[in-house]
Short mmCIF file of C-alpha atoms in Angstrom, two decimals:
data_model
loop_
_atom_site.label_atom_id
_atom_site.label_comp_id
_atom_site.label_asym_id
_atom_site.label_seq_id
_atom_site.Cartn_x
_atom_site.Cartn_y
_atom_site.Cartn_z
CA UNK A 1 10.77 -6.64 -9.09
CA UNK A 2 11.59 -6.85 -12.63
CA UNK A 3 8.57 -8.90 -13.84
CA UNK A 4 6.13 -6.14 -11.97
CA UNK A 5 4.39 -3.07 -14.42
CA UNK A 6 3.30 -0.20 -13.85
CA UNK A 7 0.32 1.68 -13.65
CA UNK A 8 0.31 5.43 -13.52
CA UNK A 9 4.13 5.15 -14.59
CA UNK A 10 6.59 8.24 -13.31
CA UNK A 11 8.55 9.87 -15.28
CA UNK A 12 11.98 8.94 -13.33
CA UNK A 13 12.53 5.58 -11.46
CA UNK A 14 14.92 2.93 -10.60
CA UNK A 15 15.20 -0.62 -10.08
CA UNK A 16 17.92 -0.51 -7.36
CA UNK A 17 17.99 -4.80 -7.11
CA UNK A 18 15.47 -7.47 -6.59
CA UNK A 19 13.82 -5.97 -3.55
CA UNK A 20 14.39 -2.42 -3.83
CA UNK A 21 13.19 0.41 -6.35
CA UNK A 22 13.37 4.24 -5.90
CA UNK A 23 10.93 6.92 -7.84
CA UNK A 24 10.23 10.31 -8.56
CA UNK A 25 7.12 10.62 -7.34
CA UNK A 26 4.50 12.22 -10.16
CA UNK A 27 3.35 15.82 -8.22
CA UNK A 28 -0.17 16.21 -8.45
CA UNK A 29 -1.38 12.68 -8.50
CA UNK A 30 -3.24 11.06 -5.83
CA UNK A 31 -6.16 7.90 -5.59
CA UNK A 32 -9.79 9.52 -4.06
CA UNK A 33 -12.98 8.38 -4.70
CA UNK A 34 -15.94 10.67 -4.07
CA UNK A 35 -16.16 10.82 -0.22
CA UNK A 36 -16.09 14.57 1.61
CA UNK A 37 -14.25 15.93 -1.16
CA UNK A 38 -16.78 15.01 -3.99
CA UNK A 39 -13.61 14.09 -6.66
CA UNK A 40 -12.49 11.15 -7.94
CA UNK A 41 -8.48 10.68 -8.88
CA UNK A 42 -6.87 7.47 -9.93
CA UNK A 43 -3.55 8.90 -11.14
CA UNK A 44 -0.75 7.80 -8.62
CA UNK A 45 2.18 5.66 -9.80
CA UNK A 46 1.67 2.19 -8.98
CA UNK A 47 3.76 -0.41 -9.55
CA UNK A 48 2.67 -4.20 -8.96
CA UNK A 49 2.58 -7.77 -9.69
CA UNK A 50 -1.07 -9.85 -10.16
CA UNK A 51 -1.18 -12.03 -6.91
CA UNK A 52 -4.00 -14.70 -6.22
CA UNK A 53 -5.06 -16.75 -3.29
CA UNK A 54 -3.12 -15.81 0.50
CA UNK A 55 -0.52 -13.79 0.62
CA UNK A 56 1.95 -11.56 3.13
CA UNK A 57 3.56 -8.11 0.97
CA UNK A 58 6.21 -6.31 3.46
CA UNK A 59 8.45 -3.30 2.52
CA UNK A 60 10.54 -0.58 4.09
CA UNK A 61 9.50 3.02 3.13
CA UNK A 62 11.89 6.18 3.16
CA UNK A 63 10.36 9.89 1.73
CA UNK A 64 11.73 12.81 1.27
CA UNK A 65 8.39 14.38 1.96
CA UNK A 66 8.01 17.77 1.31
CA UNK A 67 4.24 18.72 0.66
CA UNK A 68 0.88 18.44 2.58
CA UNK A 69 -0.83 15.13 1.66
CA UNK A 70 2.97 13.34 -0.14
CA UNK A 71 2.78 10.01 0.65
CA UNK A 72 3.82 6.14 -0.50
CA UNK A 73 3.31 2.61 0.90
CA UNK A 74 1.38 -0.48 -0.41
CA UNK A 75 -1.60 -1.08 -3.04
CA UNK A 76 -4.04 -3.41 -3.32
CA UNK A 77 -5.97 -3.22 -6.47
CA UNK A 78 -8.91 -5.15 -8.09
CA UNK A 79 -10.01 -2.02 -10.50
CA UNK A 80 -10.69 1.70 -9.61
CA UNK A 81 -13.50 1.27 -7.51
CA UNK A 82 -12.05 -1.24 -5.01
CA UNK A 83 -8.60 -0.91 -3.55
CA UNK A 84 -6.31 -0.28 -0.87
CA UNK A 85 -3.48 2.38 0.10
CA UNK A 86 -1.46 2.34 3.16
CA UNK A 87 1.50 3.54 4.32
CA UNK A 88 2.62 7.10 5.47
CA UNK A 89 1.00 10.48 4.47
CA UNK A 90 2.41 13.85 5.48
CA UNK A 91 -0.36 16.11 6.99
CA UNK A 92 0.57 19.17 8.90
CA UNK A 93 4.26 18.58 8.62
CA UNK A 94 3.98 15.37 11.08
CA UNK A 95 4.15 11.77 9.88
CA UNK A 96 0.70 9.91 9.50
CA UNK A 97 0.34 6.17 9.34
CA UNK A 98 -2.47 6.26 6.82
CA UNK A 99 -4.92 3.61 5.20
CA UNK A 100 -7.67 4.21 2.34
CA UNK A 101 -10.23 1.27 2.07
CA UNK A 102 -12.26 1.89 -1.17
CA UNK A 103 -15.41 0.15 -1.99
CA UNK A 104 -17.55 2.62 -4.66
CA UNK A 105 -16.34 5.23 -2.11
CA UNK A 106 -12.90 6.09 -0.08
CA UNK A 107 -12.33 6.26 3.78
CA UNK A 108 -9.29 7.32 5.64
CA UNK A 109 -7.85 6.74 8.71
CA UNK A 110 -4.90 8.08 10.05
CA UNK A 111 -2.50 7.46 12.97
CA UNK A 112 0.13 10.14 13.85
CA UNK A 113 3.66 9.82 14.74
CA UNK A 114 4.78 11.96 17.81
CA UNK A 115 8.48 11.50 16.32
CA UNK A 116 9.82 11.26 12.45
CA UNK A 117 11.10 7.92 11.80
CA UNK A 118 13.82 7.88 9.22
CA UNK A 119 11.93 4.56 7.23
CA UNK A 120 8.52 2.64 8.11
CA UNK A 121 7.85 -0.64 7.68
CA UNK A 122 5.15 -2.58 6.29
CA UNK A 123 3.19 -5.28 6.36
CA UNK A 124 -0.32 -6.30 4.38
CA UNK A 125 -1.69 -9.87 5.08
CA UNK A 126 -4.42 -11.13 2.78
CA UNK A 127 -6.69 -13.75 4.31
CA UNK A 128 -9.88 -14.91 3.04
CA UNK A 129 -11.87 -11.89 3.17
CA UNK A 130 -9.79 -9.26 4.94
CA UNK A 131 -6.98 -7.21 4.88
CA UNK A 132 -4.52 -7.10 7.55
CA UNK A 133 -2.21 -3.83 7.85
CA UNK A 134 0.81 -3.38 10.13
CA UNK A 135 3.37 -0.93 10.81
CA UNK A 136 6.66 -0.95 12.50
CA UNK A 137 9.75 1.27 13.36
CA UNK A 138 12.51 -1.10 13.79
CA UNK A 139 11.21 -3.84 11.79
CA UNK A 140 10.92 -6.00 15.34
CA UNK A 141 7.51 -5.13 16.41
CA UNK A 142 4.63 -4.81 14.54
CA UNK A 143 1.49 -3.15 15.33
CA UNK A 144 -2.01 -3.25 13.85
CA UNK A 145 -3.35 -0.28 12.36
CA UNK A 146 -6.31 -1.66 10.32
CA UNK A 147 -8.23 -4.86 9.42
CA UNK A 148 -10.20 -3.92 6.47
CA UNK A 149 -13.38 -5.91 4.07
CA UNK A 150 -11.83 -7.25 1.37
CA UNK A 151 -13.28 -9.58 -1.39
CA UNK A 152 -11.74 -12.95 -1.27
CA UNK A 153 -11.52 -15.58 -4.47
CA UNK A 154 -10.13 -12.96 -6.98
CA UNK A 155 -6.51 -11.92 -7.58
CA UNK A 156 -5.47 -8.43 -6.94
CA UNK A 157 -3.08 -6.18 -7.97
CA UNK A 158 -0.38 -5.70 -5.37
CA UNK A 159 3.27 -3.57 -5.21
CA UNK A 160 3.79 0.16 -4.21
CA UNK A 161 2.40 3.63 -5.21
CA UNK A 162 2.92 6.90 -4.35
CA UNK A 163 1.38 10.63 -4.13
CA UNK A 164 2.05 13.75 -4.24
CA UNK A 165 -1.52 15.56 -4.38
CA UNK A 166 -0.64 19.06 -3.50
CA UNK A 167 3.05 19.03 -4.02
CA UNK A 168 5.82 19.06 -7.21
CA UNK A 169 6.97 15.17 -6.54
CA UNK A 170 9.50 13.69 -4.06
CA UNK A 171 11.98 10.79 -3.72
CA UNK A 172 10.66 7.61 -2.69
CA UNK A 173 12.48 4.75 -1.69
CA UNK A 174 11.41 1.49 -1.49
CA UNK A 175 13.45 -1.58 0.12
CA UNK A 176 13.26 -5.33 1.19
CA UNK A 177 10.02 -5.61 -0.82
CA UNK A 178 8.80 -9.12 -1.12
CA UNK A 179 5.52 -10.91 -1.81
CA UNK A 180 5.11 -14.48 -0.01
CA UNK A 181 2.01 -16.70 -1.06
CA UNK A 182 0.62 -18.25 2.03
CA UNK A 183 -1.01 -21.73 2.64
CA UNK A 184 -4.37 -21.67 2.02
CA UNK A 185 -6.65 -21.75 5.04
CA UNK A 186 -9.71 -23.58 3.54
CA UNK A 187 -7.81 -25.52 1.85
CA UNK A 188 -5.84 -26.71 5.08
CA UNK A 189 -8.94 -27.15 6.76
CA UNK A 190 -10.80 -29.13 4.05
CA UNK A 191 -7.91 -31.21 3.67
CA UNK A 192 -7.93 -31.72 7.76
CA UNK A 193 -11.62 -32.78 7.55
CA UNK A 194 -11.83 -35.08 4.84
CA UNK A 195 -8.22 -37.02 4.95
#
């Protein structure tokens, strides 16, 4: 976690170990581009490591969320007009599994919890052109909540952000974050052909 940097750096944080950082999160900072609410904010701490080619980013998320709309999980950034934020967003006092896909524009989709889960846990696959996010409560069994466009042969910015939009900050904590480059699926398959 050490060699990561920020972007949108908060004003209190801690590198706990190598997988596992807690922060202060920044109130009134969110990422929004245009859609329903006609605004565009890119002002959320992020912090992240340049990844290329395949890759699998997992992480356990705990909040102290206090505010409509606080929330934290996984980025995946190109630049400010394409990116990707998932995790869990507090709407209504109930815990969301949320996901913003942003091409130009944002989109949302949410999933709510009927119960409050003391930590989430996260998953976000890249292959080739997608983006595969999963959730889970016990860090056994993962579910699906969103394959998402994503443009392949770049590399991305990739770590954890948080929000707090309409709220004075929270404590995040992050743990057994790692990044794990995968084998390359063309390249298995080219290799397969042609050997």
């Amino acid at each position: 976690m050490k060699k990561m940097q920020w972007f949108n750096e908060p004003d209190k944080w801690t590198i706990i170990n190598d997988t596992s950082m807690s922060m202060f999160v920044t109130p009134n900072t969110d990422f929004w581009r245009k859609t329903h609410y006609g605004f565009t904010v890119d002002d959320g701490p992020f912090y992240y490591a340049m990844v290329g080619g395949e890759f699998e980013l997992n992480v356990k998320i705990t909040g102290r969320y206090k505010s409509r709309f606080d929330q934290m999980g996984i980025m995946i950034r190109i630049d400010e007009k394409t990116w990707i934020k998932t995790g869990v967003e507090y709407v209504n006092q109930r815990i969301n599994l949320s996901a913003v896909v942003t091409h130009q524009n944002s989109d949302w989709s949410m999933v709510e919890l009927k119960e409050k889960p003391d930590a989430v846990w996260l998953k976000v696959t890249r292959r080739l052109d997608a983006i595969e996010i999963k959730y889970s409560l016990d860090n056994k069994d993962f579910t699906l909540m969103r394959l998402a466009y994503f443009p392949d042969n770049t590399s991305v910015m990739a770590g954890l952000t948080a929000a707090s939009p309409d709220g004075d900050g929270f404590e995040a904590l992050f743990e057994d974050f790692a990044i794990k480059q995968l084998p390359d699926k063309r390249r298995s398959e080219w290799l397969r052909q042609n050997l």
